[in-house]
PDB file of C-alpha atoms in Angstrom:
ATOM      1  CA  MET A   1     -53.756  44.098   8.832  1.00  0.00           C
ATOM      2  CA  ILE A   2     -53.705  43.034   4.610  1.00  0.00           C
ATOM      3  CA  MET A   3     -50.232  42.523   3.664  1.00  0.00           C
ATOM      4  CA  GLU A   4     -50.082  43.647  -0.434  1.00  0.00           C
ATOM      5  CA  LYS A   5     -48.262  40.814  -2.399  1.00  0.00           C
ATOM      6  CA  ILE A   6     -45.207  41.968  -3.375  1.00  0.00           C
ATOM      7  CA  ARG A   7     -44.698  41.161  -7.317  1.00  0.00           C
ATOM      8  CA  CYS A   8     -42.379  42.087 -10.057  1.00  0.00           C
ATOM      9  CA  GLY A   9     -42.781  45.714 -10.984  1.00  0.00           C
ATOM     10  CA  TRP A  10     -43.378  45.100 -14.639  1.00  0.00           C
ATOM     11  CA  CYS A  11     -46.352  43.611 -14.228  1.00  0.00           C
ATOM     12  CA  GLU A  12     -48.502  46.318 -11.935  1.00  0.00           C
ATOM     13  CA  LYS A  13     -50.249  47.844 -14.984  1.00  0.00           C
ATOM     14  CA  ASP A  14     -53.340  45.624 -14.823  1.00  0.00           C
ATOM     15  CA  ASP A  15     -55.232  42.982 -13.726  1.00  0.00           C
ATOM     16  CA  LEU A  16     -54.407  41.198 -16.885  1.00  0.00           C
ATOM     17  CA  TYR A  17     -50.588  41.400 -16.451  1.00  0.00           C
ATOM     18  CA  ARG A  18     -50.887  40.565 -12.590  1.00  0.00           C
ATOM     19  CA  LYS A  19     -52.955  37.321 -13.510  1.00  0.00           C
ATOM     20  CA  TYR A  20     -49.670  36.388 -16.235  1.00  0.00           C
ATOM     21  CA  HIS A  21     -47.056  36.996 -14.040  1.00  0.00           C
ATOM     22  CA  ASP A  22     -48.926  35.352 -11.052  1.00  0.00           C
ATOM     23  CA  GLU A  23     -50.332  32.815 -12.753  1.00  0.00           C
ATOM     24  CA  GLU A  24     -47.706  31.259 -15.983  1.00  0.00           C
ATOM     25  CA  TRP A  25     -44.591  33.848 -15.767  1.00  0.00           C
ATOM     26  CA  GLY A  26     -41.316  31.756 -14.859  1.00  0.00           C
ATOM     27  CA  ARG A  27     -43.382  28.400 -14.321  1.00  0.00           C
ATOM     28  CA  PRO A  28     -41.606  25.377 -16.293  1.00  0.00           C
ATOM     29  CA  VAL A  29     -43.753  24.659 -19.195  1.00  0.00           C
ATOM     30  CA  HIS A  30     -42.818  20.764 -20.734  1.00  0.00           C
ATOM     31  CA  ASP A  31     -45.973  20.916 -22.971  1.00  0.00           C
ATOM     32  CA  ASP A  32     -44.708  21.570 -26.782  1.00  0.00           C
ATOM     33  CA  LYS A  33     -48.294  23.118 -27.545  1.00  0.00           C
ATOM     34  CA  THR A  34     -47.608  25.581 -24.860  1.00  0.00           C
ATOM     35  CA  ILE A  35     -44.044  26.378 -25.784  1.00  0.00           C
ATOM     36  CA  PHE A  36     -45.080  26.579 -29.105  1.00  0.00           C
ATOM     37  CA  GLU A  37     -47.662  29.223 -28.246  1.00  0.00           C
ATOM     38  CA  PHE A  38     -44.890  31.433 -26.419  1.00  0.00           C
ATOM     39  CA  LEU A  39     -42.737  30.532 -29.192  1.00  0.00           C
ATOM     40  CA  ILE A  40     -45.543  32.170 -31.786  1.00  0.00           C
ATOM     41  CA  LEU A  41     -46.200  35.250 -28.978  1.00  0.00           C
ATOM     42  CA  GLU A  42     -42.738  35.725 -28.606  1.00  0.00           C
ATOM     43  CA  SER A  43     -42.216  36.372 -32.115  1.00  0.00           C
ATOM     44  CA  PHE A  44     -45.091  38.584 -33.054  1.00  0.00           C
ATOM     45  CA  GLN A  45     -43.590  40.921 -29.635  1.00  0.00           C
ATOM     46  CA  ALA A  46     -40.628  41.902 -31.825  1.00  0.00           C
ATOM     47  CA  GLY A  47     -40.003  45.592 -31.806  1.00  0.00           C
ATOM     48  CA  LEU A  48     -43.700  45.982 -30.030  1.00  0.00           C
ATOM     49  CA  SER A  49     -44.389  45.441 -25.914  1.00  0.00           C
ATOM     50  CA  TRP A  50     -45.271  42.490 -24.483  1.00  0.00           C
ATOM     51  CA  TYR A  51     -48.309  43.772 -23.143  1.00  0.00           C
ATOM     52  CA  THR A  52     -49.902  44.614 -26.504  1.00  0.00           C
ATOM     53  CA  ILE A  53     -49.755  40.520 -27.079  1.00  0.00           C
ATOM     54  CA  LEU A  54     -50.919  39.556 -23.882  1.00  0.00           C
ATOM     55  CA  SER A  55     -54.151  42.085 -24.723  1.00  0.00           C
ATOM     56  CA  LYS A  56     -54.375  40.348 -27.979  1.00  0.00           C
ATOM     57  CA  ARG A  57     -53.191  37.278 -26.730  1.00  0.00           C
ATOM     58  CA  GLU A  58     -57.023  35.179 -27.309  1.00  0.00           C
ATOM     59  CA  ASN A  59     -57.596  37.399 -30.749  1.00  0.00           C
ATOM     60  CA  PHE A  60     -54.382  35.074 -31.582  1.00  0.00           C
ATOM     61  CA  ARG A  61     -55.383  31.994 -30.442  1.00  0.00           C
ATOM     62  CA  LYS A  62     -58.579  32.456 -32.032  1.00  0.00           C
ATOM     63  CA  ALA A  63     -56.578  33.643 -35.711  1.00  0.00           C
ATOM     64  CA  PHE A  64     -54.546  30.672 -35.323  1.00  0.00           C
ATOM     65  CA  ASP A  65     -56.338  27.909 -34.701  1.00  0.00           C
ATOM     66  CA  GLN A  66     -55.465  27.378 -30.965  1.00  0.00           C
ATOM     67  CA  PHE A  67     -51.682  27.923 -31.875  1.00  0.00           C
ATOM     68  CA  ASN A  68     -52.665  24.260 -33.382  1.00  0.00           C
ATOM     69  CA  TYR A  69     -48.813  23.864 -35.208  1.00  0.00           C
ATOM     70  CA  LYS A  70     -50.087  21.183 -37.289  1.00  0.00           C
ATOM     71  CA  LYS A  71     -52.721  23.328 -38.662  1.00  0.00           C
ATOM     72  CA  ILE A  72     -50.770  26.305 -39.470  1.00  0.00           C
ATOM     73  CA  ALA A  73     -47.793  24.324 -40.580  1.00  0.00           C
ATOM     74  CA  VAL A  74     -49.891  24.077 -43.728  1.00  0.00           C
ATOM     75  CA  TYR A  75     -51.511  27.381 -43.891  1.00  0.00           C
ATOM     76  CA  SER A  76     -52.503  28.491 -47.574  1.00  0.00           C
ATOM     77  CA  ASP A  77     -52.019  32.386 -49.466  1.00  0.00           C
ATOM     78  CA  LYS A  78     -55.806  32.532 -48.463  1.00  0.00           C
ATOM     79  CA  LYS A  79     -55.302  31.817 -44.857  1.00  0.00           C
ATOM     80  CA  VAL A  80     -52.259  34.422 -44.769  1.00  0.00           C
ATOM     81  CA  GLU A  81     -54.790  36.985 -46.310  1.00  0.00           C
ATOM     82  CA  GLU A  82     -57.408  36.163 -43.469  1.00  0.00           C
ATOM     83  CA  LEU A  83     -54.844  36.767 -41.380  1.00  0.00           C
ATOM     84  CA  MET A  84     -53.302  39.464 -42.905  1.00  0.00           C
ATOM     85  CA  ASN A  85     -57.531  41.336 -42.439  1.00  0.00           C
ATOM     86  CA  ASP A  86     -57.541  40.575 -38.896  1.00  0.00           C
ATOM     87  CA  SER A  87     -57.627  43.537 -36.811  1.00  0.00           C
ATOM     88  CA  GLY A  88     -57.727  41.360 -33.567  1.00  0.00           C
ATOM     89  CA  ILE A  89     -54.307  40.137 -34.152  1.00  0.00           C
ATOM     90  CA  ILE A  90     -50.816  41.645 -35.639  1.00  0.00           C
ATOM     91  CA  ARG A  91     -50.915  42.014 -38.911  1.00  0.00           C
ATOM     92  CA  ASN A  92     -47.269  41.770 -40.039  1.00  0.00           C
ATOM     93  CA  ARG A  93     -47.094  39.305 -43.271  1.00  0.00           C
ATOM     94  CA  LEU A  94     -43.469  38.611 -42.368  1.00  0.00           C
ATOM     95  CA  LYS A  95     -44.369  37.582 -39.131  1.00  0.00           C
ATOM     96  CA  ILE A  96     -47.441  35.976 -40.162  1.00  0.00           C
ATOM     97  CA  LEU A  97     -44.919  33.798 -42.787  1.00  0.00           C
ATOM     98  CA  ALA A  98     -43.033  33.359 -40.024  1.00  0.00           C
ATOM     99  CA  THR A  99     -45.061  31.853 -37.844  1.00  0.00           C
ATOM    100  CA  ILE A 100     -45.548  28.799 -41.066  1.00  0.00           C
ATOM    101  CA  THR A 101     -42.090  28.527 -41.483  1.00  0.00           C
ATOM    102  CA  ASN A 102     -42.023  27.806 -37.912  1.00  0.00           C
ATOM    103  CA  ALA A 103     -44.584  25.529 -37.115  1.00  0.00           C
ATOM    104  CA  GLN A 104     -43.300  23.766 -39.729  1.00  0.00           C
ATOM    105  CA  LYS A 105     -39.860  23.838 -38.300  1.00  0.00           C
ATOM    106  CA  PHE A 106     -41.002  22.754 -34.859  1.00  0.00           C
ATOM    107  CA  MET A 107     -42.761  19.442 -35.821  1.00  0.00           C
ATOM    108  CA  ASP A 108     -38.732  19.162 -37.900  1.00  0.00           C
ATOM    109  CA  VAL A 109     -37.318  19.110 -34.557  1.00  0.00           C
ATOM    110  CA  GLN A 110     -39.967  17.184 -32.358  1.00  0.00           C
ATOM    111  CA  LYS A 111     -38.889  14.556 -35.489  1.00  0.00           C
ATOM    112  CA  GLU A 112     -35.511  14.963 -34.229  1.00  0.00           C
ATOM    113  CA  PHE A 113     -35.353  15.045 -30.689  1.00  0.00           C
ATOM    114  CA  GLY A 114     -39.219  12.928 -29.474  1.00  0.00           C
ATOM    115  CA  SER A 115     -40.279  16.580 -28.565  1.00  0.00           C
ATOM    116  CA  PHE A 116     -39.631  20.559 -29.226  1.00  0.00           C
ATOM    117  CA  SER A 117     -39.738  20.401 -24.790  1.00  0.00           C
ATOM    118  CA  SER A 118     -35.951  17.870 -24.957  1.00  0.00           C
ATOM    119  CA  TYR A 119     -34.567  20.131 -27.481  1.00  0.00           C
ATOM    120  CA  ILE A 120     -35.442  23.489 -25.620  1.00  0.00           C
ATOM    121  CA  TRP A 121     -34.757  22.033 -22.069  1.00  0.00           C
ATOM    122  CA  GLY A 122     -31.517  20.350 -22.872  1.00  0.00           C
ATOM    123  CA  PHE A 123     -29.970  23.596 -23.460  1.00  0.00           C
ATOM    124  CA  THR A 124     -30.614  23.947 -19.803  1.00  0.00           C
ATOM    125  CA  GLU A 125     -29.996  20.219 -18.555  1.00  0.00           C
ATOM    126  CA  GLY A 126     -33.818  20.375 -18.250  1.00  0.00           C
ATOM    127  CA  LYS A 127     -33.529  22.328 -15.148  1.00  0.00           C
ATOM    128  CA  PRO A 128     -34.643  25.906 -14.608  1.00  0.00           C
ATOM    129  CA  ILE A 129     -31.913  28.645 -14.189  1.00  0.00           C
ATOM    130  CA  ASP A 130     -32.551  30.700 -10.857  1.00  0.00           C
ATOM    131  CA  ASN A 131     -31.257  34.129 -11.478  1.00  0.00           C
ATOM    132  CA  THR A 132     -32.568  35.241  -8.230  1.00  0.00           C
ATOM    133  CA  PRO A 133     -32.375  39.059  -9.293  1.00  0.00           C
ATOM    134  CA  LYS A 134     -32.879  41.846  -6.512  1.00  0.00           C
ATOM    135  CA  ALA A 135     -34.626  43.866  -8.990  1.00  0.00           C
ATOM    136  CA  LEU A 136     -35.544  44.445 -12.725  1.00  0.00           C
ATOM    137  CA  SER A 137     -32.700  46.464 -13.342  1.00  0.00           C
ATOM    138  CA  ASP A 138     -30.879  43.266 -12.603  1.00  0.00           C
ATOM    139  CA  VAL A 139     -32.649  40.927 -15.353  1.00  0.00           C
ATOM    140  CA  PRO A 140     -30.780  40.883 -18.890  1.00  0.00           C
ATOM    141  CA  ALA A 141     -32.524  41.223 -22.188  1.00  0.00           C
ATOM    142  CA  THR A 142     -29.953  38.398 -23.481  1.00  0.00           C
ATOM    143  CA  THR A 143     -27.803  35.740 -22.289  1.00  0.00           C
ATOM    144  CA  GLU A 144     -24.982  33.481 -23.681  1.00  0.00           C
ATOM    145  CA  ILE A 145     -27.451  30.650 -23.670  1.00  0.00           C
ATOM    146  CA  SER A 146     -30.309  32.418 -25.581  1.00  0.00           C
ATOM    147  CA  ASP A 147     -27.542  33.628 -27.612  1.00  0.00           C
ATOM    148  CA  LEU A 148     -26.605  30.337 -28.384  1.00  0.00           C
ATOM    149  CA  ILE A 149     -30.030  29.195 -28.929  1.00  0.00           C
ATOM    150  CA  SER A 150     -30.975  31.956 -31.237  1.00  0.00           C
ATOM    151  CA  ARG A 151     -28.200  30.955 -33.424  1.00  0.00           C
ATOM    152  CA  ASP A 152     -29.667  27.313 -33.596  1.00  0.00           C
ATOM    153  CA  LEU A 153     -32.686  27.751 -33.797  1.00  0.00           C
ATOM    154  CA  LYS A 154     -31.921  30.158 -37.063  1.00  0.00           C
ATOM    155  CA  LYS A 155     -29.568  27.753 -38.672  1.00  0.00           C
ATOM    156  CA  ARG A 156     -32.454  24.980 -38.037  1.00  0.00           C
ATOM    157  CA  GLY A 157     -33.903  27.838 -40.349  1.00  0.00           C
ATOM    158  CA  PHE A 158     -36.458  29.378 -37.741  1.00  0.00           C
ATOM    159  CA  LYS A 159     -37.989  33.030 -38.145  1.00  0.00           C
ATOM    160  CA  PHE A 160     -37.694  36.139 -35.607  1.00  0.00           C
ATOM    161  CA  MET A 161     -35.818  33.853 -32.907  1.00  0.00           C
ATOM    162  CA  GLY A 162     -33.677  36.634 -32.363  1.00  0.00           C
ATOM    163  CA  SER A 163     -31.459  36.298 -28.651  1.00  0.00           C
ATOM    164  CA  THR A 164     -33.872  38.597 -27.217  1.00  0.00           C
ATOM    165  CA  VAL A 165     -37.114  36.865 -28.474  1.00  0.00           C
ATOM    166  CA  VAL A 166     -35.320  33.577 -27.033  1.00  0.00           C
ATOM    167  CA  TYR A 167     -35.103  34.957 -23.915  1.00  0.00           C
ATOM    168  CA  ALA A 168     -38.416  36.400 -23.182  1.00  0.00           C
ATOM    169  CA  HIS A 169     -39.331  32.747 -24.281  1.00  0.00           C
ATOM    170  CA  MET A 170     -37.311  31.468 -21.901  1.00  0.00           C
ATOM    171  CA  GLN A 171     -38.761  33.727 -19.117  1.00  0.00           C
ATOM    172  CA  ALA A 172     -42.290  33.069 -20.281  1.00  0.00           C
ATOM    173  CA  THR A 173     -41.757  28.787 -19.960  1.00  0.00           C
ATOM    174  CA  GLY A 174     -39.731  28.747 -16.749  1.00  0.00           C
ATOM    175  CA  MET A 175     -36.564  27.965 -18.336  1.00  0.00           C
ATOM    176  CA  ILE A 176     -35.384  31.090 -16.447  1.00  0.00           C
ATOM    177  CA  ASN A 177     -36.707  32.029 -13.126  1.00  0.00           C
ATOM    178  CA  ASP A 178     -36.168  36.032 -13.292  1.00  0.00           C
ATOM    179  CA  HIS A 179     -39.060  37.129 -10.253  1.00  0.00           C
ATOM    180  CA  ILE A 180     -37.056  39.922  -8.564  1.00  0.00           C
ATOM    181  CA  GLU A 181     -35.666  37.919  -4.927  1.00  0.00           C
ATOM    182  CA  ASP A 182     -39.008  39.624  -2.890  1.00  0.00           C
ATOM    183  CA  CYS A 183     -41.509  38.213  -5.153  1.00  0.00           C
ATOM    184  CA  PHE A 184     -44.276  36.229  -3.515  1.00  0.00           C
ATOM    185  CA  THR A 185     -43.756  33.927  -6.313  1.00  0.00           C
ATOM    186  CA  ARG A 186     -40.906  32.535  -4.715  1.00  0.00           C
ATOM    187  CA  LYS A 187     -42.125  31.621  -1.480  1.00  0.00           C
TER     188      LYS A 187
END
């Protein structure tokens, strides 16, 4: 008898979602390049579904130079127009401009803390927060820590970094483990 894997219910839409859930979501990330990628993807998600962003992820990677924040930080007006004409991504001028600003601010944080990872993980003392929710309904959209990080990022000049975006980023990068109690990834 083959046992079906128990997963968090939100990921059962299709194989793309299941793969992301099984291999990435909730796994601790300390690499600045990957952290930056998720920051940008999460900022583009604001007001949209994560599935929309995830399905365009490869297009985003191509359009934004593999999320190379050093390149993005110096994007020209011409590059912004090129991105505005790229149907493979979300063509929102404010979010594109915010990505450039966020790349610049990301590097400012790196200079101050040695790495962005040191900065962001400092809010959880370097350890993932394990919420162990019994059901999806037990997972919050924000917490006091995501509120705190959001305020600090905004104070540093980051854009599109509200508490909900920050909380989703914390989940994606494993700062918070919100896999439901019965999810196979917990084993």
